[in-house]
mmCIF file with all atom_site columns, C-alpha atoms in Angstrom:
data_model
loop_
_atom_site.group_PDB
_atom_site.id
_atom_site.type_symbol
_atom_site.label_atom_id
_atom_site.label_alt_id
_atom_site.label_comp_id
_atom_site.label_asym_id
_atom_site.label_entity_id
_atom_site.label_seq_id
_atom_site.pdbx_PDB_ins_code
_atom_site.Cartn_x
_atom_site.Cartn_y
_atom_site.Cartn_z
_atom_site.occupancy
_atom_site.B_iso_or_equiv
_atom_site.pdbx_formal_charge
_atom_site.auth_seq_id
_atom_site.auth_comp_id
_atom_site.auth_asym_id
_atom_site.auth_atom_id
_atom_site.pdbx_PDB_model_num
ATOM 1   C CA . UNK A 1 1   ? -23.973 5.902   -32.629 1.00 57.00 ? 1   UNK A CA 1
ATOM 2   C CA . UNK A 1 2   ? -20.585 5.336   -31.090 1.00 53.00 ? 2   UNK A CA 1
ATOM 3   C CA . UNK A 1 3   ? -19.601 2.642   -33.387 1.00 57.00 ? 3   UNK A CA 1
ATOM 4   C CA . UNK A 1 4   ? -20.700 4.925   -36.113 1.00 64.00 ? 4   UNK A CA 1
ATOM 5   C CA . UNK A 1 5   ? -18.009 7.628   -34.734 1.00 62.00 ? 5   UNK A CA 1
ATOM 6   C CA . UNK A 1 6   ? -15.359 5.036   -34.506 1.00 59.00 ? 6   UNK A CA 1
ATOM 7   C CA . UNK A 1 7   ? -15.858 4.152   -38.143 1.00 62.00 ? 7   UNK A CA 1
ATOM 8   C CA . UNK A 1 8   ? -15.732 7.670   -39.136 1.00 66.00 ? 8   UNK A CA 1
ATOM 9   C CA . UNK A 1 9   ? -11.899 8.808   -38.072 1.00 61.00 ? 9   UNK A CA 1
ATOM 10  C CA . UNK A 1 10  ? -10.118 10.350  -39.747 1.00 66.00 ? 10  UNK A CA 1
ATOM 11  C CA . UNK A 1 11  ? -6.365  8.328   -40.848 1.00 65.00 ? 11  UNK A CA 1
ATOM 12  C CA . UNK A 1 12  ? -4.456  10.562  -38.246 1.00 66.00 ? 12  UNK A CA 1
ATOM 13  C CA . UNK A 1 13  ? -6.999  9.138   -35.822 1.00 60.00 ? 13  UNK A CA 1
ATOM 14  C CA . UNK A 1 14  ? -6.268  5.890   -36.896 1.00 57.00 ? 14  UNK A CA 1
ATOM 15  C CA . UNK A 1 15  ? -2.842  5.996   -36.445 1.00 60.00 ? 15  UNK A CA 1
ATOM 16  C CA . UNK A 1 16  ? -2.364  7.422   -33.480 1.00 62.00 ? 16  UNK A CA 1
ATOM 17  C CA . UNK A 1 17  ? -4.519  4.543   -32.065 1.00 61.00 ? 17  UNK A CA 1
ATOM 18  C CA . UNK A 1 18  ? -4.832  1.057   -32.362 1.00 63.00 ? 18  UNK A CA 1
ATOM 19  C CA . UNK A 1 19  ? -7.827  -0.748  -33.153 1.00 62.00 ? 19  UNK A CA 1
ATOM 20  C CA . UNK A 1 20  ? -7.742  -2.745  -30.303 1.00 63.00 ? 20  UNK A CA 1
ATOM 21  C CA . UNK A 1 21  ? -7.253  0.806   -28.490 1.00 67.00 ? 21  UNK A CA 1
ATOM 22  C CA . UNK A 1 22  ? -10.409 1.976   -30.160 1.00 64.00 ? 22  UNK A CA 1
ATOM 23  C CA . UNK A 1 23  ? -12.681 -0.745  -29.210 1.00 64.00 ? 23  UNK A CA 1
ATOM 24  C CA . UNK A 1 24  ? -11.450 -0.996  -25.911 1.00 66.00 ? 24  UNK A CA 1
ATOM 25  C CA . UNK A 1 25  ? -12.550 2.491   -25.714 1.00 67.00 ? 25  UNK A CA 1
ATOM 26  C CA . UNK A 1 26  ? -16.151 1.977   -27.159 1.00 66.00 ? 26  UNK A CA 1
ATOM 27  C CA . UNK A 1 27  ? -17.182 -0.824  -24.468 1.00 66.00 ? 27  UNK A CA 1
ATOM 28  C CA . UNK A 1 28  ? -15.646 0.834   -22.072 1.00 67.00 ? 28  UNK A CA 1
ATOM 29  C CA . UNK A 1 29  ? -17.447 4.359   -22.762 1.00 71.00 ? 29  UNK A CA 1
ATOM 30  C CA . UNK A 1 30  ? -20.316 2.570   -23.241 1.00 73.00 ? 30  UNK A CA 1
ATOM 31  C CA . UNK A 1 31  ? -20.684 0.938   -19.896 1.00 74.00 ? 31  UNK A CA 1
ATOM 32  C CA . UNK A 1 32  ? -20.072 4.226   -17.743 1.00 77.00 ? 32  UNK A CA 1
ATOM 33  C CA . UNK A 1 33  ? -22.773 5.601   -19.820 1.00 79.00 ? 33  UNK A CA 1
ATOM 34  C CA . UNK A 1 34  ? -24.731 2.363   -19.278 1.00 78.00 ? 34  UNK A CA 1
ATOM 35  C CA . UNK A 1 35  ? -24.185 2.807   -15.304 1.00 77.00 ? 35  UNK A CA 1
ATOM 36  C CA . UNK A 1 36  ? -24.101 6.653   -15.054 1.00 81.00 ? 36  UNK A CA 1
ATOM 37  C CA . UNK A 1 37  ? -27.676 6.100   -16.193 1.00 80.00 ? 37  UNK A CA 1
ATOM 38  C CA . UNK A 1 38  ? -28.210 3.580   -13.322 1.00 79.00 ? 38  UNK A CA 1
ATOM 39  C CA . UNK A 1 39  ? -26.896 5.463   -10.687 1.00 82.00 ? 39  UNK A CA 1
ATOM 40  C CA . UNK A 1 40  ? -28.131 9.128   -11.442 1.00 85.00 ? 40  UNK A CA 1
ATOM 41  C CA . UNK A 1 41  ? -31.082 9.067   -8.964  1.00 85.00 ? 41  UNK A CA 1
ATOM 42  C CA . UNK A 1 42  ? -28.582 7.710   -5.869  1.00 85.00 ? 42  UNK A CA 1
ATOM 43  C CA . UNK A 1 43  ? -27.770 11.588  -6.212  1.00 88.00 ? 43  UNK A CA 1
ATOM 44  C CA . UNK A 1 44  ? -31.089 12.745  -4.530  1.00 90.00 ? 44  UNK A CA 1
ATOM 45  C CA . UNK A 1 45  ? -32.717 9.502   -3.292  1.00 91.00 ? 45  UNK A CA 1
ATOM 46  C CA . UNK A 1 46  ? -30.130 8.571   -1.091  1.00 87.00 ? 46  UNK A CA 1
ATOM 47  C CA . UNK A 1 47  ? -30.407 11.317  1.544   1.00 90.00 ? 47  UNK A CA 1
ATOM 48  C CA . UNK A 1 48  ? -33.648 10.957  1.354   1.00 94.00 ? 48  UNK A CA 1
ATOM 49  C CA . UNK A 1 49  ? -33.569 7.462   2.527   1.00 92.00 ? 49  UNK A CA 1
ATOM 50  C CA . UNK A 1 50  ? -31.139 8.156   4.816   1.00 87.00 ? 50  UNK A CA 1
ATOM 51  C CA . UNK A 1 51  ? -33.038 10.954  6.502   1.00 91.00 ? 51  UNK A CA 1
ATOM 52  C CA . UNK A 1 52  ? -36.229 8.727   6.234   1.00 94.00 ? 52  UNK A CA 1
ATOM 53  C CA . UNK A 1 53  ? -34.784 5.585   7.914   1.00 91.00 ? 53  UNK A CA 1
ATOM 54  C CA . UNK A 1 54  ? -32.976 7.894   10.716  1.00 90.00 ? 54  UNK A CA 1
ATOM 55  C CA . UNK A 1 55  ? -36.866 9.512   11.480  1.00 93.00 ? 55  UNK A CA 1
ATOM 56  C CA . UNK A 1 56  ? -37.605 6.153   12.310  1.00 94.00 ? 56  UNK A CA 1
ATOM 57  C CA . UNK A 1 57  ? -35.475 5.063   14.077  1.00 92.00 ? 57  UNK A CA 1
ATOM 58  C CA . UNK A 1 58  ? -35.694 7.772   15.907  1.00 92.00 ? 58  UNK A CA 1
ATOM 59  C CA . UNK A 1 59  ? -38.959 7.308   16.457  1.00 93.00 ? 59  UNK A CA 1
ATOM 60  C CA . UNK A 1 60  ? -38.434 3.925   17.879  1.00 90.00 ? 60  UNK A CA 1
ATOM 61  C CA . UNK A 1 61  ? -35.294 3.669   19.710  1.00 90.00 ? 61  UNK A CA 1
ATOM 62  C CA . UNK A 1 62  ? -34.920 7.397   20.551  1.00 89.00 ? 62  UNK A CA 1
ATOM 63  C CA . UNK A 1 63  ? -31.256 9.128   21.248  1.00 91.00 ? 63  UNK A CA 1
ATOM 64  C CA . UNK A 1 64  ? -30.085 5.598   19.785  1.00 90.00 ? 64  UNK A CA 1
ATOM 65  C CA . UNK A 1 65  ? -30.482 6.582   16.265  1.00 91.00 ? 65  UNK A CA 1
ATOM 66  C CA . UNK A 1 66  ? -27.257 8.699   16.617  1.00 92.00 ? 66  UNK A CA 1
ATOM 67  C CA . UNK A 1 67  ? -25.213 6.064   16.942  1.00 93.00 ? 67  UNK A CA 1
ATOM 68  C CA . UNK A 1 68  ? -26.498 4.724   14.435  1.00 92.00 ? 68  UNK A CA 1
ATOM 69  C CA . UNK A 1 69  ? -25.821 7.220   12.083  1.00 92.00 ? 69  UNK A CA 1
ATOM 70  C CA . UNK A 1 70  ? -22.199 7.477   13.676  1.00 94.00 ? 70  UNK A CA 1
ATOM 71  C CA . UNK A 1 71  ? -21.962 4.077   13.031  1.00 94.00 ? 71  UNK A CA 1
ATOM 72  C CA . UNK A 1 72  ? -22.728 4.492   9.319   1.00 92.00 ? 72  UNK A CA 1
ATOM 73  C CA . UNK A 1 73  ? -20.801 7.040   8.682   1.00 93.00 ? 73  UNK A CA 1
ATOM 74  C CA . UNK A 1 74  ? -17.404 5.034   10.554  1.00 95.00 ? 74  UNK A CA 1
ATOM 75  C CA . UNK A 1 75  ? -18.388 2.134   8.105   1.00 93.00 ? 75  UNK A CA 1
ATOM 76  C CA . UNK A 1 76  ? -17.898 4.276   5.261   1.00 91.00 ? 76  UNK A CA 1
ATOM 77  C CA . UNK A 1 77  ? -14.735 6.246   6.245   1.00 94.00 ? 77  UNK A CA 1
ATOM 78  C CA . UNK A 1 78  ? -13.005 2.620   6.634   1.00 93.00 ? 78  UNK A CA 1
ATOM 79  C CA . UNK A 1 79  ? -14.894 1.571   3.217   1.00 92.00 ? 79  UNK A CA 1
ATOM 80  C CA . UNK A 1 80  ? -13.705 4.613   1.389   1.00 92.00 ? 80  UNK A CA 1
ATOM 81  C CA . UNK A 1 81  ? -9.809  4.489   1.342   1.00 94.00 ? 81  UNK A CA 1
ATOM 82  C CA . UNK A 1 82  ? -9.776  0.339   0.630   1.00 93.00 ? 82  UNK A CA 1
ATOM 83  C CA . UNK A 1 83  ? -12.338 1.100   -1.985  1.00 91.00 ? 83  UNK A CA 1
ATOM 84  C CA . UNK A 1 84  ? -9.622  3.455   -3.538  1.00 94.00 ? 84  UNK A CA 1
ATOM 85  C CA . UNK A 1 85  ? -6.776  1.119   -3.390  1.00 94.00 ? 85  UNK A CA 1
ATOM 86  C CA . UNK A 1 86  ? -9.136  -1.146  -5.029  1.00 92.00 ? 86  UNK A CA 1
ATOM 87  C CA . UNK A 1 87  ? -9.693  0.740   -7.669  1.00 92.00 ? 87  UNK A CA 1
ATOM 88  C CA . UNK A 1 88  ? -5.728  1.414   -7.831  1.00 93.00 ? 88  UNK A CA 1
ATOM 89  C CA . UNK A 1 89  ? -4.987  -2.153  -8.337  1.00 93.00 ? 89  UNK A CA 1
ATOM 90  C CA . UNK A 1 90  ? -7.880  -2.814  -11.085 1.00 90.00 ? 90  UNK A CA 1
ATOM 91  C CA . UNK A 1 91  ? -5.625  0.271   -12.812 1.00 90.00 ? 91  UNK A CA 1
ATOM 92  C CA . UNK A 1 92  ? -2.425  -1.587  -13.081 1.00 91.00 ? 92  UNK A CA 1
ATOM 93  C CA . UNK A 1 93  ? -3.888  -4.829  -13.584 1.00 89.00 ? 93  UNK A CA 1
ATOM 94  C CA . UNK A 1 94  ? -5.796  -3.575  -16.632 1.00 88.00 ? 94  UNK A CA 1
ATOM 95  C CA . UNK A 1 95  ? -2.276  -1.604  -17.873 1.00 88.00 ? 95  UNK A CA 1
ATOM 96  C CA . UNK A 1 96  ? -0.468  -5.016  -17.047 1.00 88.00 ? 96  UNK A CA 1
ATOM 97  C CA . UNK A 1 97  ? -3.248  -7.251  -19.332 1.00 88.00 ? 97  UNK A CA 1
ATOM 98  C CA . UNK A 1 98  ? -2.838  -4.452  -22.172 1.00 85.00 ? 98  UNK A CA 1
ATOM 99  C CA . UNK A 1 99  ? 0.757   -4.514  -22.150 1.00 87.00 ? 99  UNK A CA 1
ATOM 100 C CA . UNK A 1 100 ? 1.017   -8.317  -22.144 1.00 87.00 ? 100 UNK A CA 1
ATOM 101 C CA . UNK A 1 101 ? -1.803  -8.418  -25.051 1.00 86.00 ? 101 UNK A CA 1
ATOM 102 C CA . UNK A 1 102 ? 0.344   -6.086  -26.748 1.00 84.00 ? 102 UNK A CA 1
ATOM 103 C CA . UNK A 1 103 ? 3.245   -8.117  -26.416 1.00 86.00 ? 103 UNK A CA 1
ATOM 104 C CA . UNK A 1 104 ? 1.890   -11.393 -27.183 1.00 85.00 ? 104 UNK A CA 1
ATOM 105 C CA . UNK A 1 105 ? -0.379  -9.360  -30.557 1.00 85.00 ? 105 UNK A CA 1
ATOM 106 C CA . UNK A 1 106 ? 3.137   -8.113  -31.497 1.00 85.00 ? 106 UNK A CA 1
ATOM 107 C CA . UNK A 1 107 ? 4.928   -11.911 -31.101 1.00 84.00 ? 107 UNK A CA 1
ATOM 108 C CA . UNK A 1 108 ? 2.328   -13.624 -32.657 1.00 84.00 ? 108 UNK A CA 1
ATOM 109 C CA . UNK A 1 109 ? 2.215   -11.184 -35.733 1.00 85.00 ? 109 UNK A CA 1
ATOM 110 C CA . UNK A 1 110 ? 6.386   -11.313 -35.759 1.00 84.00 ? 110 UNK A CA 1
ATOM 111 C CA . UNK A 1 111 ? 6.704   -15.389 -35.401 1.00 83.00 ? 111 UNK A CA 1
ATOM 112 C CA . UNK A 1 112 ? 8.060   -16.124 -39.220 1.00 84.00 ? 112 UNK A CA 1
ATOM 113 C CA . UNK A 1 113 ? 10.923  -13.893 -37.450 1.00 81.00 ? 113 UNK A CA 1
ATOM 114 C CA . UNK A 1 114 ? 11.064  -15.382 -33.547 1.00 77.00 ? 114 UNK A CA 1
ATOM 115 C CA . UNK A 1 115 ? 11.628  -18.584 -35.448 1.00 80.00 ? 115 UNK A CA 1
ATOM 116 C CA . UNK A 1 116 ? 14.230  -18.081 -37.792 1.00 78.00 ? 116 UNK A CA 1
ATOM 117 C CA . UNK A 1 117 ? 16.313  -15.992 -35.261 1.00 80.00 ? 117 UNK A CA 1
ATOM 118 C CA . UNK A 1 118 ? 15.647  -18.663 -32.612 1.00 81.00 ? 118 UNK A CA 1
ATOM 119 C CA . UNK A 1 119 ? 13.995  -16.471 -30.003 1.00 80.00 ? 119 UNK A CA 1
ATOM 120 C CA . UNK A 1 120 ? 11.164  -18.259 -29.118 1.00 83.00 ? 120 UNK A CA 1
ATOM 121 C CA . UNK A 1 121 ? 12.586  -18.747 -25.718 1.00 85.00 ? 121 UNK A CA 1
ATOM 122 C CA . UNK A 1 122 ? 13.097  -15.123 -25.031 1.00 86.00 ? 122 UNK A CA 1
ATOM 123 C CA . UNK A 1 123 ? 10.098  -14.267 -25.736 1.00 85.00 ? 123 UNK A CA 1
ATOM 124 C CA . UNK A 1 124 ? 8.473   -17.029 -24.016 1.00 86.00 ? 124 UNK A CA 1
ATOM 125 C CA . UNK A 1 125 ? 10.192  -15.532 -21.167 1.00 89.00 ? 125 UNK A CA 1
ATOM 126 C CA . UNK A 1 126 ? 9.221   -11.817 -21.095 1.00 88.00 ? 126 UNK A CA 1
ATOM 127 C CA . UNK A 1 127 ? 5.645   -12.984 -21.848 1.00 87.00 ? 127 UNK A CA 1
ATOM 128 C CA . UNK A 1 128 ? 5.746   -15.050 -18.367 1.00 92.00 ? 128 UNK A CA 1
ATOM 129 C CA . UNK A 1 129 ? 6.843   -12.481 -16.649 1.00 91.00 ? 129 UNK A CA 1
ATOM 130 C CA . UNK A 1 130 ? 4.488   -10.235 -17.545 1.00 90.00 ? 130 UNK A CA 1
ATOM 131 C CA . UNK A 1 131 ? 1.765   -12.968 -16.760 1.00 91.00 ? 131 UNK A CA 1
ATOM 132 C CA . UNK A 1 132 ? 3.544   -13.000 -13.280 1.00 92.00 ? 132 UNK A CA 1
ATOM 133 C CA . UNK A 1 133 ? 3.480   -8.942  -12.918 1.00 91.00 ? 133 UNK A CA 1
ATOM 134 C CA . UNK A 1 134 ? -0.451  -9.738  -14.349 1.00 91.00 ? 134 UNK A CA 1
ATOM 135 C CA . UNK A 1 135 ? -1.105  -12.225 -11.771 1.00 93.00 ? 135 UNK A CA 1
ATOM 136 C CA . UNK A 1 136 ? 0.100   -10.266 -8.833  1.00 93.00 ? 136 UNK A CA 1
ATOM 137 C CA . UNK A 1 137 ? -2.235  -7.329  -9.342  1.00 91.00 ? 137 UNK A CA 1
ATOM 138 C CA . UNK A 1 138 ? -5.061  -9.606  -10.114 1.00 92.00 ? 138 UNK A CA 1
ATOM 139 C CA . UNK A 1 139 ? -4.095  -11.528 -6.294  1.00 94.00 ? 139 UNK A CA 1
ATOM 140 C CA . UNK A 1 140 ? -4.185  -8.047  -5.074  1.00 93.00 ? 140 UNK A CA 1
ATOM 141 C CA . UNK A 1 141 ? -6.960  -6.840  -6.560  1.00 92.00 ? 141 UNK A CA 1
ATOM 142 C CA . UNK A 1 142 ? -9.354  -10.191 -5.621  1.00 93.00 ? 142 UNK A CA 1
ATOM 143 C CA . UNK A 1 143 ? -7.934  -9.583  -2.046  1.00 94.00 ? 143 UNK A CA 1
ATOM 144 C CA . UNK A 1 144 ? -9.306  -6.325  -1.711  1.00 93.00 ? 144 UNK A CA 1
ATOM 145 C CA . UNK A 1 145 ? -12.320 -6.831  -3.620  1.00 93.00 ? 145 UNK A CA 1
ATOM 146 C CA . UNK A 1 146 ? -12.918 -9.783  -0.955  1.00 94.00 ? 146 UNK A CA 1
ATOM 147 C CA . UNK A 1 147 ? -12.147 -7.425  1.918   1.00 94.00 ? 147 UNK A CA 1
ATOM 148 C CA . UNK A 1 148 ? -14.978 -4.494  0.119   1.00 93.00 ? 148 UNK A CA 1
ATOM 149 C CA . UNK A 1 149 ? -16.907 -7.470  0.193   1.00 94.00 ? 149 UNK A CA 1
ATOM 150 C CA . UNK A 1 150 ? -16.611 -8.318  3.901   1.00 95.00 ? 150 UNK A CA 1
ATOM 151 C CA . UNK A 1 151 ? -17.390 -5.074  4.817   1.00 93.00 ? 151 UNK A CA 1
ATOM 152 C CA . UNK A 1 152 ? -20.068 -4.298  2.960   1.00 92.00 ? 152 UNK A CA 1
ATOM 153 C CA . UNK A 1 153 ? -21.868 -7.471  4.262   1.00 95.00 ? 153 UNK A CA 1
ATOM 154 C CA . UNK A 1 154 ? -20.594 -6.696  8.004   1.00 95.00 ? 154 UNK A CA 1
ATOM 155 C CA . UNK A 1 155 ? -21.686 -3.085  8.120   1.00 94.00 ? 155 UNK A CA 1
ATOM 156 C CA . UNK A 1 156 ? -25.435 -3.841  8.574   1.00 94.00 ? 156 UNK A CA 1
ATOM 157 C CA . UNK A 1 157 ? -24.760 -6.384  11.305  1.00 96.00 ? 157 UNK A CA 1
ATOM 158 C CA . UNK A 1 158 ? -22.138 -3.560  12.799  1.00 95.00 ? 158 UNK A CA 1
ATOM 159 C CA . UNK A 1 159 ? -24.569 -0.722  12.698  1.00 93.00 ? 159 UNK A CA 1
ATOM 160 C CA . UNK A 1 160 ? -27.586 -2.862  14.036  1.00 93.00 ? 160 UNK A CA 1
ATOM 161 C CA . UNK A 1 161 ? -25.254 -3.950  16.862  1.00 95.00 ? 161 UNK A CA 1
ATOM 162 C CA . UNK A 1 162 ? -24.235 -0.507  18.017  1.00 94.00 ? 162 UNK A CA 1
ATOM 163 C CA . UNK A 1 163 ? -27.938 0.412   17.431  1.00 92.00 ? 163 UNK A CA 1
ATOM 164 C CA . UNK A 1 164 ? -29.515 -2.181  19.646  1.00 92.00 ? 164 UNK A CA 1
ATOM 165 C CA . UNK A 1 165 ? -26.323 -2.442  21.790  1.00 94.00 ? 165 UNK A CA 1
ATOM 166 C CA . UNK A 1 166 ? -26.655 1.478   22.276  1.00 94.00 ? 166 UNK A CA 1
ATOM 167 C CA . UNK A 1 167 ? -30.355 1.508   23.272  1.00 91.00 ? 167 UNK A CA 1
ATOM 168 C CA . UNK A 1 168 ? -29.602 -0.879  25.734  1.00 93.00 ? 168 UNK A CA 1
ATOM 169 C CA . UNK A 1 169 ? -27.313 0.988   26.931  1.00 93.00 ? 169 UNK A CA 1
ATOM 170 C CA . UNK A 1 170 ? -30.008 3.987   27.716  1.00 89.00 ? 170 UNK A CA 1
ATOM 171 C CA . UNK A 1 171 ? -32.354 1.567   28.788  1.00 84.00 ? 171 UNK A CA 1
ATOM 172 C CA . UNK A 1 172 ? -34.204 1.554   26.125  1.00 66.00 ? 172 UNK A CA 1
#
């Protein structure tokens, strides 16, 4: 259905976009619509889960259960902002990949011409600095995907520590 849209615009469509533009756009659409569709019941069944896990807890370690749910909620405030730089530096790395495609689509089409006015080296050049500009946004953005990684694997241990370290604590 949405490659049968794509085929269907009309020429002012077509030139206001490029076709790499266009199916960047389809697979892209088409995996938030894949994972909308895989996340739509996190809307309702995580509270539930949440409230369900806290009852027992509750039930088994007593006043504890609030620091655990203070706990939680501390390792998502830190997760939150880091998640958003994250998703900052996926931003400009995917701007810096498009504009270096774009450059090295638009040298590759133009070579006959690079060649005959001898500026193979120039353009050599811009095109490794933009892998450089490329490469520093993909550093940062593994960096902080590895930190969202740490903490998503340390905030169980975290909140079972405070949790166990907590009921202790009360003399439970």
């Amino acid at each position: 259905m949405v490659y049968q849209k794509g085929l269907k615009l009309s020429s002012l469509a077509k030139q206001s976009y490029i076709s790499r533009e266009v199916v960047n756009y389809m697979a892209v659409d088409v995996q938030i619509i894949g994972d909308y569709s895989w996340y739509l019941h996190d809307i309702w069944m995580l509270p539930l889960q949440i409230i369900f896990a806290l009852a027992v807890l509750y039930k088994n370690v007593g006043i504890a259960s609030v620091a655990t749910l203070i706990a939680t909620i501390i390792s998502i405030v830190i997760t939150i902002p880091v998640a958003k730089i994250q998703e900052d530096y996926q931003g400009k790395l995917m701007a810096g990949k498009d504009e270096r495609m774009s450059k090295t689509s638009e040298c590759l089409k133009n070579m006959r011409i690079l060649k005959l006015q001898a500026w193979e080296d120039k353009c050599r050049v811009k095109l490794k600095d933009m892998r450089c500009v490329e490469f520093r946004w993909l550093r940062k953005a593994f960096y902080s995907q590895a930190f969202i990684t740490f903490l998503f694997w340390s905030s169980p241990i975290f909140v079972l520590a405070v949790t166990f370290g907590t009921s202790i604590l009360l003399g439970g």
